[in-house]
Coordinates of C-alpha atoms in Angstrom, one line a residue:
X26 CA -21.5 -13.0 25.1
X27 CA -19.5 -9.8 24.7
X28 CA -20.1 -6.9 22.3
X29 CA -18.7 -6.9 18.8
X30 CA -15.9 -4.7 17.7
X31 CA -15.0 -3.4 14.2
X32 CA -12.2 -3.7 13.5
X33 CA -11.8 -6.8 15.8
X34 CA -8.3 -5.7 16.8
X35 CA -8.0 -1.9 16.3
X36 CA -4.8 0.0 16.5
X37 CA -4.9 3.0 18.9
X38 CA -2.8 6.1 19.1
X39 CA -2.9 6.1 22.9
X40 CA -3.1 3.6 25.7
X41 CA -6.1 5.5 27.2
X42 CA -8.2 4.8 24.0
X43 CA -7.3 1.1 24.2
X44 CA -8.2 0.8 27.9
X45 CA -11.6 2.4 27.4
X46 CA -12.3 0.3 24.3
X47 CA -11.4 -2.9 26.2
X48 CA -13.6 -2.0 29.2
X49 CA -16.6 -1.3 27.0
X50 CA -16.0 -4.5 24.9
X51 CA -16.0 -6.6 28.1
X52 CA -19.0 -4.9 29.8
X53 CA -21.5 -3.9 27.1
X54 CA -24.4 -6.1 26.3
X55 CA -23.8 -8.8 23.7
X56 CA -26.0 -7.0 21.0
X57 CA -23.9 -3.8 21.2
X58 CA -21.4 -2.9 18.6
X59 CA -18.2 -0.9 19.2
X60 CA -16.5 1.0 16.3
X61 CA -13.0 2.3 16.8
X62 CA -11.2 5.2 15.2
X63 CA -14.0 6.2 12.8
X64 CA -12.7 8.9 10.4
X65 CA -15.1 10.9 8.3
X66 CA -14.5 13.8 5.9
X67 CA -17.2 16.3 5.2
X68 CA -17.3 19.7 3.5
X69 CA -16.2 21.5 6.7
X70 CA -13.4 19.5 8.2
X71 CA -11.9 16.1 8.9
X72 CA -13.4 14.3 11.9
X73 CA -12.2 11.4 13.9
X74 CA -14.4 9.6 16.5
X75 CA -12.3 7.7 19.0
X76 CA -15.2 5.3 19.8
X77 CA -18.7 4.9 18.5
X78 CA -21.0 2.8 20.7
X79 CA -24.1 1.4 18.9
X80 CA -26.7 0.3 21.5
X81 CA -30.0 -1.4 20.3
X82 CA -33.1 0.2 21.9
X83 CA -31.0 3.0 23.3
X84 CA -28.9 5.1 20.8
X85 CA -25.6 5.8 19.1
X86 CA -23.0 7.4 21.4
X87 CA -19.9 9.0 20.1
X88 CA -17.1 9.2 22.7
X89 CA -14.0 11.3 22.8
X90 CA -11.2 9.9 25.0
X91 CA -8.6 12.1 26.6
X92 CA -5.7 10.6 28.6
X93 CA -3.2 12.2 30.9
X94 CA -4.2 14.9 33.3
X95 CA -7.4 16.6 32.1
X96 CA -8.9 19.5 33.9
X97 CA -11.2 22.5 33.4
X98 CA -10.5 26.0 34.7
X99 CA -11.5 29.6 33.7
X100 CA -9.6 29.2 30.4
X101 CA -11.6 26.0 29.4
X102 CA -10.5 22.4 29.0
X103 CA -6.8 21.7 29.5
X104 CA -4.6 18.7 29.2
X105 CA -1.2 18.2 30.8
X106 CA 1.2 15.5 29.8
X107 CA 5.0 15.2 29.9
X108 CA 5.4 18.8 31.0
X109 CA 3.3 20.1 28.2
X110 CA 0.1 22.0 29.2
X111 CA -2.3 22.8 26.3
X112 CA -5.8 23.8 25.5
X113 CA -8.1 21.0 24.3
X114 CA -11.7 20.9 23.0
X115 CA -13.1 17.4 23.8
X116 CA -16.8 18.3 23.8
X117 CA -16.5 20.2 20.5
X118 CA -14.7 17.2 19.0
X119 CA -17.2 14.7 20.3
X120 CA -20.2 16.8 19.2
X121 CA -18.7 17.6 15.8
X122 CA -17.9 14.0 15.0
X123 CA -21.5 13.0 16.1
X124 CA -23.2 15.4 13.7
X125 CA -20.8 14.5 10.9
X126 CA -21.5 10.8 11.4
X127 CA -25.2 11.3 11.8
X128 CA -25.4 13.3 8.5
X129 CA -23.3 10.7 6.7
X130 CA -25.6 7.9 7.8
X131 CA -28.8 9.7 7.0
X132 CA -27.8 10.7 3.5
X133 CA -26.7 7.1 2.6
X134 CA -29.1 5.6 0.1
X135 CA -29.6 2.5 2.3
X136 CA -31.0 4.6 5.2
X137 CA -34.7 5.2 5.2
X138 CA -35.5 4.7 8.9
X139 CA -35.9 8.4 10.0
X140 CA -34.3 10.1 13.0
X141 CA -32.8 7.9 15.7
X142 CA -31.0 8.9 18.9
X143 CA -27.5 10.2 18.6
X144 CA -25.4 11.3 21.6
X145 CA -21.9 12.3 22.5
X146 CA -19.7 12.1 25.6
X147 CA -16.2 12.6 26.9
X148 CA -14.1 10.0 28.7
X149 CA -11.1 10.8 31.0
X150 CA -10.0 7.4 32.3
X151 CA -7.1 8.8 34.4
X152 CA -8.6 12.2 35.5
X153 CA -11.4 12.6 38.0
X154 CA -14.1 15.3 38.3
X155 CA -16.4 16.0 41.2
X156 CA -20.0 14.9 41.1
X157 CA -21.2 18.5 40.9
X158 CA -19.0 19.4 37.9
X159 CA -20.9 20.8 34.9
X160 CA -20.5 23.2 32.0
X161 CA -23.2 24.4 29.8
X162 CA -22.1 22.1 26.9
X163 CA -21.1 19.2 29.1
X164 CA -23.5 17.9 31.8
X165 CA -21.9 15.6 34.3
X166 CA -23.8 12.6 32.9
X167 CA -22.0 13.0 29.5
X168 CA -18.6 13.2 31.2
X169 CA -17.1 9.8 32.3
X170 CA -14.2 10.3 34.6
X171 CA -11.8 8.0 36.4
X172 CA -14.2 7.1 39.2
X173 CA -16.9 6.3 36.6
X174 CA -14.9 3.6 34.8
X175 CA -16.5 0.7 36.7
X176 CA -19.9 1.8 35.5
X177 CA -18.9 3.0 32.0
X178 CA -21.2 0.6 30.1
X179 CA -24.2 1.7 32.2
X180 CA -23.3 5.3 32.0
X181 CA -23.0 5.1 28.2
X182 CA -26.5 3.7 28.0
X183 CA -27.7 6.6 30.3
X184 CA -25.8 9.0 28.1
X185 CA -27.9 7.8 25.1
X186 CA -31.2 8.0 27.0
X187 CA -30.7 11.5 28.2
X188 CA -29.9 12.7 24.7
X189 CA -33.1 11.3 23.1
X190 CA -34.9 14.7 22.7
X191 CA -37.8 13.2 20.9
X192 CA -35.8 10.9 18.5
X193 CA -36.6 7.2 18.5
X194 CA -34.2 4.7 19.9
X195 CA -32.6 2.5 17.2
X196 CA -33.8 -1.1 16.7
X197 CA -31.4 -4.0 16.4
X198 CA -31.7 -3.7 12.6
X199 CA -31.1 0.0 12.8
X200 CA -27.9 -0.5 14.7
X201 CA -26.7 -3.2 12.2
X202 CA -27.3 -0.9 9.3
X203 CA -25.5 2.1 11.0
X204 CA -22.6 -0.2 11.6
X205 CA -22.6 -1.3 8.0
X206 CA -22.8 2.2 6.7
X207 CA -20.0 3.6 8.9
X208 CA -17.7 0.8 7.8
X209 CA -18.1 2.0 4.2
X210 CA -19.6 0.6 1.0
X211 CA -18.6 -0.6 -2.4
X212 CA -15.9 -2.8 -1.0
X213 CA -13.6 -4.6 -3.4
X214 CA -11.5 -7.7 -3.1
X215 CA -8.0 -8.8 -4.2
X216 CA -8.0 -8.0 -7.9
X217 CA -6.1 -10.7 -9.9
X218 CA -6.5 -8.5 -13.1
X219 CA -4.8 -5.5 -11.5
X220 CA -1.9 -7.7 -10.5
X221 CA -1.7 -9.1 -14.0
X222 CA -1.7 -5.6 -15.5
X223 CA 1.3 -4.7 -13.2
X224 CA 3.0 -7.9 -14.2
X225 CA 2.5 -7.1 -17.9
X226 CA 3.8 -3.5 -17.4
X227 CA 7.0 -4.9 -15.9
X228 CA 7.3 -7.5 -18.7
X229 CA 6.9 -4.8 -21.3
X230 CA 9.6 -2.7 -19.7
X231 CA 12.0 -5.7 -19.6
X232 CA 11.2 -6.5 -23.2
X233 CA 11.8 -2.9 -24.2
X234 CA 15.2 -3.1 -22.5
X235 CA 15.9 -6.3 -24.4
X236 CA 15.2 -4.6 -27.7
X237 CA 18.7 -3.1 -27.4
X238 CA 19.7 -6.5 -28.8
X239 CA 18.5 -5.2 -32.2
X240 CA 21.4 -2.7 -32.1
X241 CA 23.7 -5.7 -32.5
X242 CA 22.0 -6.6 -35.7
X243 CA 22.3 -3.2 -37.4
X244 CA 25.3 -4.4 -39.4
X245 CA 23.8 -7.8 -40.0
X246 CA 21.1 -8.6 -42.5
X247 CA 20.6 -12.4 -41.9
X248 CA 19.9 -13.3 -38.3
X249 CA 18.1 -16.0 -36.4
X250 CA 16.9 -15.0 -32.9
X251 CA 16.3 -18.1 -30.8
X252 CA 14.4 -18.0 -27.6
X253 CA 12.0 -20.0 -25.4
X254 CA 8.5 -19.2 -24.5
X255 CA 8.1 -15.9 -22.7
X256 CA 11.5 -14.5 -24.0
X257 CA 9.8 -11.6 -26.0
X258 CA 10.6 -12.9 -29.5
X259 CA 7.3 -11.5 -31.0
X260 CA 7.8 -8.1 -29.4
X261 CA 11.4 -8.0 -30.8
X262 CA 10.1 -9.0 -34.3
X263 CA 7.6 -6.2 -34.2
X264 CA 10.3 -3.7 -33.0
X265 CA 12.6 -4.8 -35.8
X266 CA 9.8 -4.5 -38.4
X267 CA 9.1 -0.9 -37.2
X268 CA 12.8 0.1 -37.3
X269 CA 13.6 -1.3 -40.7
X270 CA 10.4 0.2 -42.2
X271 CA 11.1 3.7 -40.7
X272 CA 14.8 3.6 -41.4
X273 CA 17.4 3.3 -38.7
X274 CA 20.8 4.8 -38.1
X275 CA 22.4 5.4 -41.5
X276 CA 20.1 3.0 -43.4
X277 CA 17.2 4.1 -45.6
X278 CA 13.6 3.0 -45.0
X279 CA 12.9 -0.5 -46.3
X280 CA 10.0 -2.3 -47.7
X281 CA 9.4 -5.0 -45.1
X282 CA 7.2 -8.1 -44.8
X283 CA 6.3 -9.4 -41.3
X284 CA 5.1 -13.0 -41.6
X285 CA 4.0 -15.9 -39.4
X286 CA 2.0 -19.1 -39.9
X287 CA -1.0 -19.0 -37.6
X288 CA -4.0 -16.9 -38.1
X289 CA -4.2 -15.9 -34.5
X290 CA -0.7 -14.6 -34.3
X291 CA -1.2 -12.9 -37.7
X292 CA -4.2 -11.0 -36.3
X293 CA -2.2 -10.0 -33.3
X294 CA 0.6 -8.6 -35.4
X295 CA -1.9 -6.6 -37.5
X296 CA -3.5 -5.2 -34.4
X297 CA -0.2 -4.0 -33.1
X298 CA 1.0 -2.5 -36.4
X299 CA -2.3 -0.7 -36.9
X300 CA -1.5 1.5 -33.9
X301 CA 1.8 2.7 -35.4
X302 CA 2.3 5.9 -37.6
X303 CA 1.9 5.0 -41.2
X304 CA 5.6 5.6 -42.1
X305 CA 6.5 2.8 -39.6
X306 CA 4.0 0.2 -40.8
X307 CA 5.6 -2.7 -42.8
X308 CA 4.4 -3.2 -46.4
X309 CA 2.9 -6.5 -45.5
X310 CA 1.8 -8.0 -42.2
X311 CA 0.1 -11.4 -42.0
X312 CA 0.3 -15.1 -42.6
X313 CA 2.2 -17.0 -45.3
X314 CA -1.1 -17.9 -46.9
X315 CA -2.3 -14.3 -46.9
X316 CA 0.9 -13.2 -48.7
X317 CA 0.1 -15.8 -51.4
X318 CA -3.4 -14.4 -51.8
X319 CA -2.0 -10.9 -52.1
X320 CA -0.1 -12.2 -55.1
X321 CA -3.2 -13.9 -56.6
X322 CA -3.0 -17.4 -55.2
X323 CA -6.3 -19.0 -54.2
X324 CA -7.4 -19.8 -50.7
X325 CA -7.6 -23.5 -49.9
X326 CA -9.6 -26.0 -47.8
X327 CA -8.0 -26.1 -44.3
X328 CA -8.5 -29.9 -44.3
X329 CA -6.5 -30.3 -47.5
X330 CA -2.9 -30.5 -46.1
X331 CA -1.5 -31.2 -49.6
X332 CA -2.7 -27.8 -50.7
X333 CA -0.9 -25.9 -47.9
X334 CA 2.2 -28.1 -47.8
X335 CA 2.8 -28.7 -51.6
X336 CA 0.5 -26.9 -54.0
X337 CA 0.4 -23.4 -52.4
X338 CA 4.2 -23.0 -52.0
X339 CA 4.7 -24.3 -55.5
X340 CA 2.2 -21.8 -56.9
X341 CA 3.7 -19.0 -54.8
X342 CA 7.2 -19.9 -56.1
X343 CA 5.9 -19.4 -59.7
X344 CA 4.1 -16.1 -58.8
X345 CA 7.0 -14.7 -56.9
X346 CA 9.2 -15.0 -60.0
X347 CA 7.0 -12.6 -61.9
X348 CA 6.6 -10.0 -59.1
X349 CA 7.5 -6.4 -60.2
X350 CA 10.3 -4.8 -58.2
X351 CA 8.0 -2.3 -56.5
X352 CA 6.0 -5.2 -54.9
X353 CA 9.1 -7.1 -53.7
X354 CA 10.7 -6.6 -50.3
X355 CA 14.0 -5.4 -48.9
X356 CA 13.7 -7.5 -45.8
X357 CA 11.6 -10.4 -44.6
X358 CA 10.9 -11.0 -40.9
X359 CA 9.3 -14.3 -39.8
X360 CA 7.9 -14.9 -36.3
X361 CA 7.5 -18.5 -35.1
X362 CA 9.7 -19.5 -38.0
X363 CA 9.9 -23.2 -36.9
X364 CA 6.4 -23.5 -38.4
X365 CA 7.7 -22.8 -41.9
X366 CA 8.4 -25.7 -44.3
X367 CA 11.5 -25.8 -46.6
X368 CA 9.2 -25.3 -49.7
X369 CA 7.9 -22.1 -48.2
X370 CA 11.3 -20.4 -48.3
X371 CA 11.6 -20.6 -52.0
X372 CA 8.8 -18.0 -52.8
X373 CA 10.0 -15.9 -49.8
X374 CA 13.5 -15.6 -51.0
X375 CA 12.3 -14.8 -54.6
X376 CA 10.2 -12.0 -53.2
X377 CA 13.3 -10.2 -52.0
X378 CA 14.5 -7.4 -54.3
X379 CA 18.0 -8.7 -53.8
X380 CA 18.1 -12.5 -53.1
X381 CA 21.8 -12.4 -52.4
X382 CA 21.9 -9.6 -49.8
X383 CA 18.2 -8.9 -48.8
X384 CA 17.4 -9.0 -45.2
X385 CA 16.2 -12.3 -43.6
X386 CA 15.4 -12.2 -39.9
X387 CA 13.7 -15.2 -38.2
X388 CA 12.5 -15.7 -34.7
X389 CA 12.1 -19.3 -33.6
X390 CA 11.7 -21.7 -30.7
X391 CA 12.5 -25.3 -31.7
X392 CA 10.6 -26.6 -28.8
X393 CA 7.4 -25.1 -30.2
X394 CA 7.7 -27.1 -33.4
X395 CA 4.4 -28.8 -33.2
X396 CA 3.9 -29.3 -36.9
X397 CA 5.8 -31.8 -39.0
X398 CA 7.8 -29.2 -40.8
X399 CA 11.5 -28.8 -40.6
X400 CA 12.2 -25.9 -42.9
X401 CA 15.1 -23.5 -42.8
X402 CA 16.0 -20.6 -45.0
X403 CA 18.5 -21.7 -47.7
X404 CA 21.0 -19.1 -46.5
X405 CA 23.4 -18.9 -43.5
X406 CA 22.1 -17.0 -40.5
X407 CA 23.9 -15.5 -37.6
X408 CA 22.3 -17.0 -34.4
X409 CA 21.4 -14.9 -31.4
X410 CA 20.0 -16.5 -28.2
X411 CA 17.5 -15.0 -25.7
X412 CA 17.9 -16.8 -22.4
X413 CA 15.5 -14.8 -20.1
X414 CA 11.8 -15.5 -19.6
X415 CA 10.2 -12.1 -19.1
X416 CA 6.5 -12.9 -19.4
X417 CA 5.6 -15.9 -17.2
X418 CA 5.6 -15.8 -13.4
X419 CA 8.4 -17.8 -11.8
X420 CA 5.9 -20.5 -10.8
X421 CA 4.6 -21.0 -14.3
X422 CA 8.2 -20.9 -15.8
X423 CA 9.3 -23.5 -13.3
X424 CA 6.3 -25.7 -14.2
X425 CA 7.1 -25.8 -18.0
X426 CA 10.8 -25.2 -17.7
X427 CA 11.7 -29.0 -17.7
X428 CA 10.1 -29.2 -21.2
X429 CA 12.4 -26.5 -22.7
X430 CA 15.5 -27.6 -24.6
X431 CA 17.7 -25.0 -22.9
X432 CA 17.7 -23.5 -19.4
X433 CA 16.3 -20.0 -19.1
X434 CA 16.3 -17.6 -16.2
X435 CA 12.9 -16.5 -14.9
X436 CA 12.5 -12.7 -14.6
X437 CA 8.8 -12.5 -14.5
X438 CA 8.3 -12.2 -10.8
X439 CA 6.4 -14.3 -8.3
X440 CA 2.7 -15.3 -8.7
X441 CA 0.2 -18.0 -7.8
X442 CA 1.1 -21.7 -7.6
X443 CA 0.3 -23.7 -10.7
X444 CA -2.7 -26.0 -10.0
X445 CA -3.4 -29.5 -11.3
X446 CA -6.9 -31.0 -11.5
X447 CA -7.5 -34.6 -12.4
X448 CA -9.7 -34.7 -15.5
X449 CA -11.4 -38.1 -14.9
X450 CA -13.5 -39.4 -17.8
X451 CA -14.6 -35.8 -18.8
X452 CA -11.5 -33.5 -18.7
X453 CA -13.3 -30.8 -20.8
X454 CA -16.1 -30.6 -18.2
X455 CA -13.5 -30.3 -15.4
X456 CA -11.8 -27.5 -17.4
X457 CA -15.1 -25.7 -17.8
X458 CA -15.5 -25.9 -14.0
X459 CA -12.0 -24.4 -13.5
X460 CA -13.0 -21.5 -15.8
X461 CA -16.0 -20.9 -13.6
X462 CA -13.8 -20.9 -10.5
X463 CA -11.5 -18.3 -12.1
X464 CA -14.5 -16.1 -12.8
X465 CA -15.9 -16.5 -9.3
X466 CA -12.6 -15.3 -7.7
X467 CA -12.6 -12.2 -9.9
X468 CA -10.8 -12.8 -13.1
X469 CA -12.2 -10.8 -16.0
X470 CA -13.5 -13.1 -18.8
X471 CA -11.2 -11.4 -21.3
X472 CA -8.2 -12.4 -19.3
X473 CA -9.0 -16.2 -19.4
X474 CA -8.3 -18.8 -22.0
X475 CA -9.3 -22.5 -22.1
X476 CA -6.9 -24.4 -24.3
X477 CA -7.1 -28.1 -25.4
X478 CA -4.3 -30.4 -26.6
X479 CA -6.6 -33.0 -28.2
X480 CA -10.1 -32.5 -29.6
X481 CA -11.2 -28.9 -29.8
X482 CA -13.6 -27.4 -27.2
X483 CA -17.3 -27.4 -28.4
X484 CA -17.4 -23.6 -28.1
X485 CA -14.4 -23.3 -30.5
X486 CA -16.0 -25.8 -33.0
X487 CA -19.3 -23.8 -32.9
X488 CA -17.6 -20.4 -33.4
X489 CA -15.4 -21.5 -36.3
X490 CA -18.2 -23.3 -38.1
X491 CA -20.6 -20.3 -37.6
X492 CA -18.3 -17.4 -37.9
X493 CA -15.3 -18.7 -39.9
X494 CA -11.6 -18.7 -38.9
X495 CA -11.0 -14.9 -39.3
X496 CA -14.0 -13.9 -37.1
X497 CA -13.2 -16.6 -34.6
X498 CA -9.6 -15.4 -34.2
X499 CA -10.7 -11.7 -34.0
X500 CA -12.8 -12.8 -31.0
X501 CA -9.6 -13.5 -29.1
X502 CA -9.5 -9.8 -28.2
X503 CA -13.1 -9.6 -27.1
X504 CA -13.8 -9.3 -23.4
X505 CA -14.9 -13.0 -23.2
X506 CA -13.3 -16.3 -22.2
X507 CA -11.4 -17.6 -25.2
X508 CA -11.6 -21.3 -26.2
X509 CA -8.8 -22.5 -28.4
X510 CA -6.3 -25.2 -29.2
X511 CA -2.6 -25.1 -28.5
X512 CA -1.8 -25.5 -32.2
X513 CA -3.1 -22.1 -33.0
X514 CA -2.0 -20.1 -29.9
X515 CA 1.7 -19.9 -30.3
X516 CA 2.8 -16.3 -29.9
X517 CA -0.4 -15.5 -28.0
X518 CA -1.0 -15.4 -24.2
X519 CA -3.5 -14.6 -21.6
X520 CA -3.0 -13.9 -17.9
X521 CA -5.1 -16.9 -16.8
X522 CA -5.1 -20.2 -18.7
X523 CA -6.8 -23.5 -18.1
X524 CA -4.9 -26.1 -20.1
X525 CA -7.0 -29.2 -20.8
X526 CA -4.8 -32.2 -21.7
X527 CA -7.5 -34.2 -23.4
X528 CA -5.5 -36.4 -25.7
X529 CA -6.4 -40.1 -25.5
X530 CA -2.7 -41.0 -25.3
X531 CA 0.8 -39.6 -25.7
X532 CA 1.6 -39.0 -29.4
X533 CA 4.2 -37.3 -31.6
X534 CA 4.5 -33.7 -30.5
X535 CA 2.5 -34.2 -27.3
X536 CA 5.5 -32.9 -25.3
X537 CA 5.7 -29.8 -27.5
X538 CA 2.0 -29.2 -27.2
X539 CA 2.2 -29.4 -23.4
X540 CA 5.1 -26.9 -23.4
X541 CA 3.2 -24.5 -25.7
X542 CA -0.1 -24.8 -23.7
X543 CA 1.5 -24.3 -20.3
X544 CA 3.6 -21.3 -21.4
X545 CA 0.5 -19.4 -22.7
X546 CA -0.4 -18.4 -19.1
X547 CA 1.5 -15.4 -17.8
X548 CA 0.0 -15.2 -14.2
X549 CA -2.3 -18.1 -13.4
X550 CA -2.2 -21.7 -14.8
X551 CA -4.5 -24.6 -14.1
X552 CA -3.6 -27.9 -15.8
X553 CA -6.4 -30.5 -16.2
X554 CA -5.9 -34.1 -17.3
X555 CA -5.1 -37.7 -16.5
X556 CA -2.1 -37.5 -14.1
X557 CA -0.6 -40.7 -15.5
X558 CA -0.8 -39.3 -19.1
X559 CA 0.6 -35.9 -18.1
X560 CA 3.5 -37.6 -16.3
X561 CA 4.1 -39.8 -19.4
X562 CA 4.1 -36.7 -21.7
X563 CA 6.0 -34.2 -19.5
X564 CA 8.2 -36.6 -17.5
X565 CA 9.0 -36.8 -13.8
X566 CA 10.3 -33.2 -13.6
X567 CA 7.0 -31.7 -14.8
X568 CA 5.1 -34.1 -12.6
X569 CA 7.0 -32.9 -9.5
X570 CA 6.2 -29.3 -10.5
X571 CA 2.5 -30.1 -10.8
X572 CA 2.6 -32.2 -7.6
X573 CA 1.3 -35.2 -9.4
X574 CA 0.9 -38.4 -7.3

């Protein structure tokens, strides 16, 4: 059994250092530890110990290795190599490093073992010195020359013994702790969250560059921007709302409404707008239902679909006809516009100050139409298409790409492979285990979401029943794992997503829900479900991406 080395394969500046390290590694006792290239910075200077030998029951020996031709004359220690003759200070270097390391160990909070033996020595593997050589600061037993290399391990032990001076020899446990301390503390591991932050910063920059598209619309007042998941539609909708409200180019500031359907996306839009200067904030930000309530319409039971699909839009159409001009809008911007029904556009158009020329800007993705609504503004729109995915990693984009109606190019960079886990009879439990795995490898809870496609997760049910929809959606921005359903998460994303395909069978809009759920992950995606069902919903192309058998 040979000694242990940290690092196991160190890199050395000189061949002499490597040769001495290898000889000690091969000949020291098996319980010894060899540390190479130990650097330490204290208040006085930077130190570097070529080798630190940790010997249980003997001591700690710091060795300074000097290759080439080393000699000592009236001027002191000298070294000659490749025609260059210079002054060196090997004993001072070894001694200084020893005291710096000793002080570092003894002030570490883990050290409470008192004073142990520390020693220092000099090794000249290619230069010899006579047996009677000695200087006041370097007795011959602390100098290990060329003729001593065969006995270097034994001489290092003797070096420690002769330096004891009343200090106790270190135990095996002492040596282990010294090694641990000198290798540092507070170690970290690969941080998925840091990688996700960098990925987000790159995506934000690309989206900002894409915002130049809005310059094209400055002479247009009725536009539909179409783009797949990850294309930056929501960011563009926000940027346009800010520009129109503040006034842009030669146009005066406008009274703007920024709308969406889902509560979660509405809360996101509000949070973004609240960070802007007041003069840039739109007159209204929120959901279609919230706009109705601002006009005096009642709130409805979320289980009563007739209210939301028929009664509310009809009531809002009546209310919008009587709105005073100062409450109406110059422009309307709708994000995720594929969620809006035909009947919803009547009150929206009536809320414009000028129904004939007022601004109508919609952002849509037909493949995210997961509600049975097929509305469209009753006015012609100029279409603009976004064909770059800026948000998802290439691996995630490739996984859900076959579900998209049009081909997009992935610009989100490389990331982790998409994983698939068979759900068995209890896919939600398997998804919960996947969340635990993400937490174990270092993902922050606030960067993780578990989304279902069928019945809602028990945590979501409990939160919505106890806190209400508003409070539940505001919890999306807490530093906790978010439990949601794909129906409510369009326009929202998290770095790590576990998508639980827990439908009993393929149904209408199952393909769209799979597309939405998979595209909510920007950096790490785990899909859980029945492989046969997922193949039936997503098709062979998605099955190949998920490596389904």
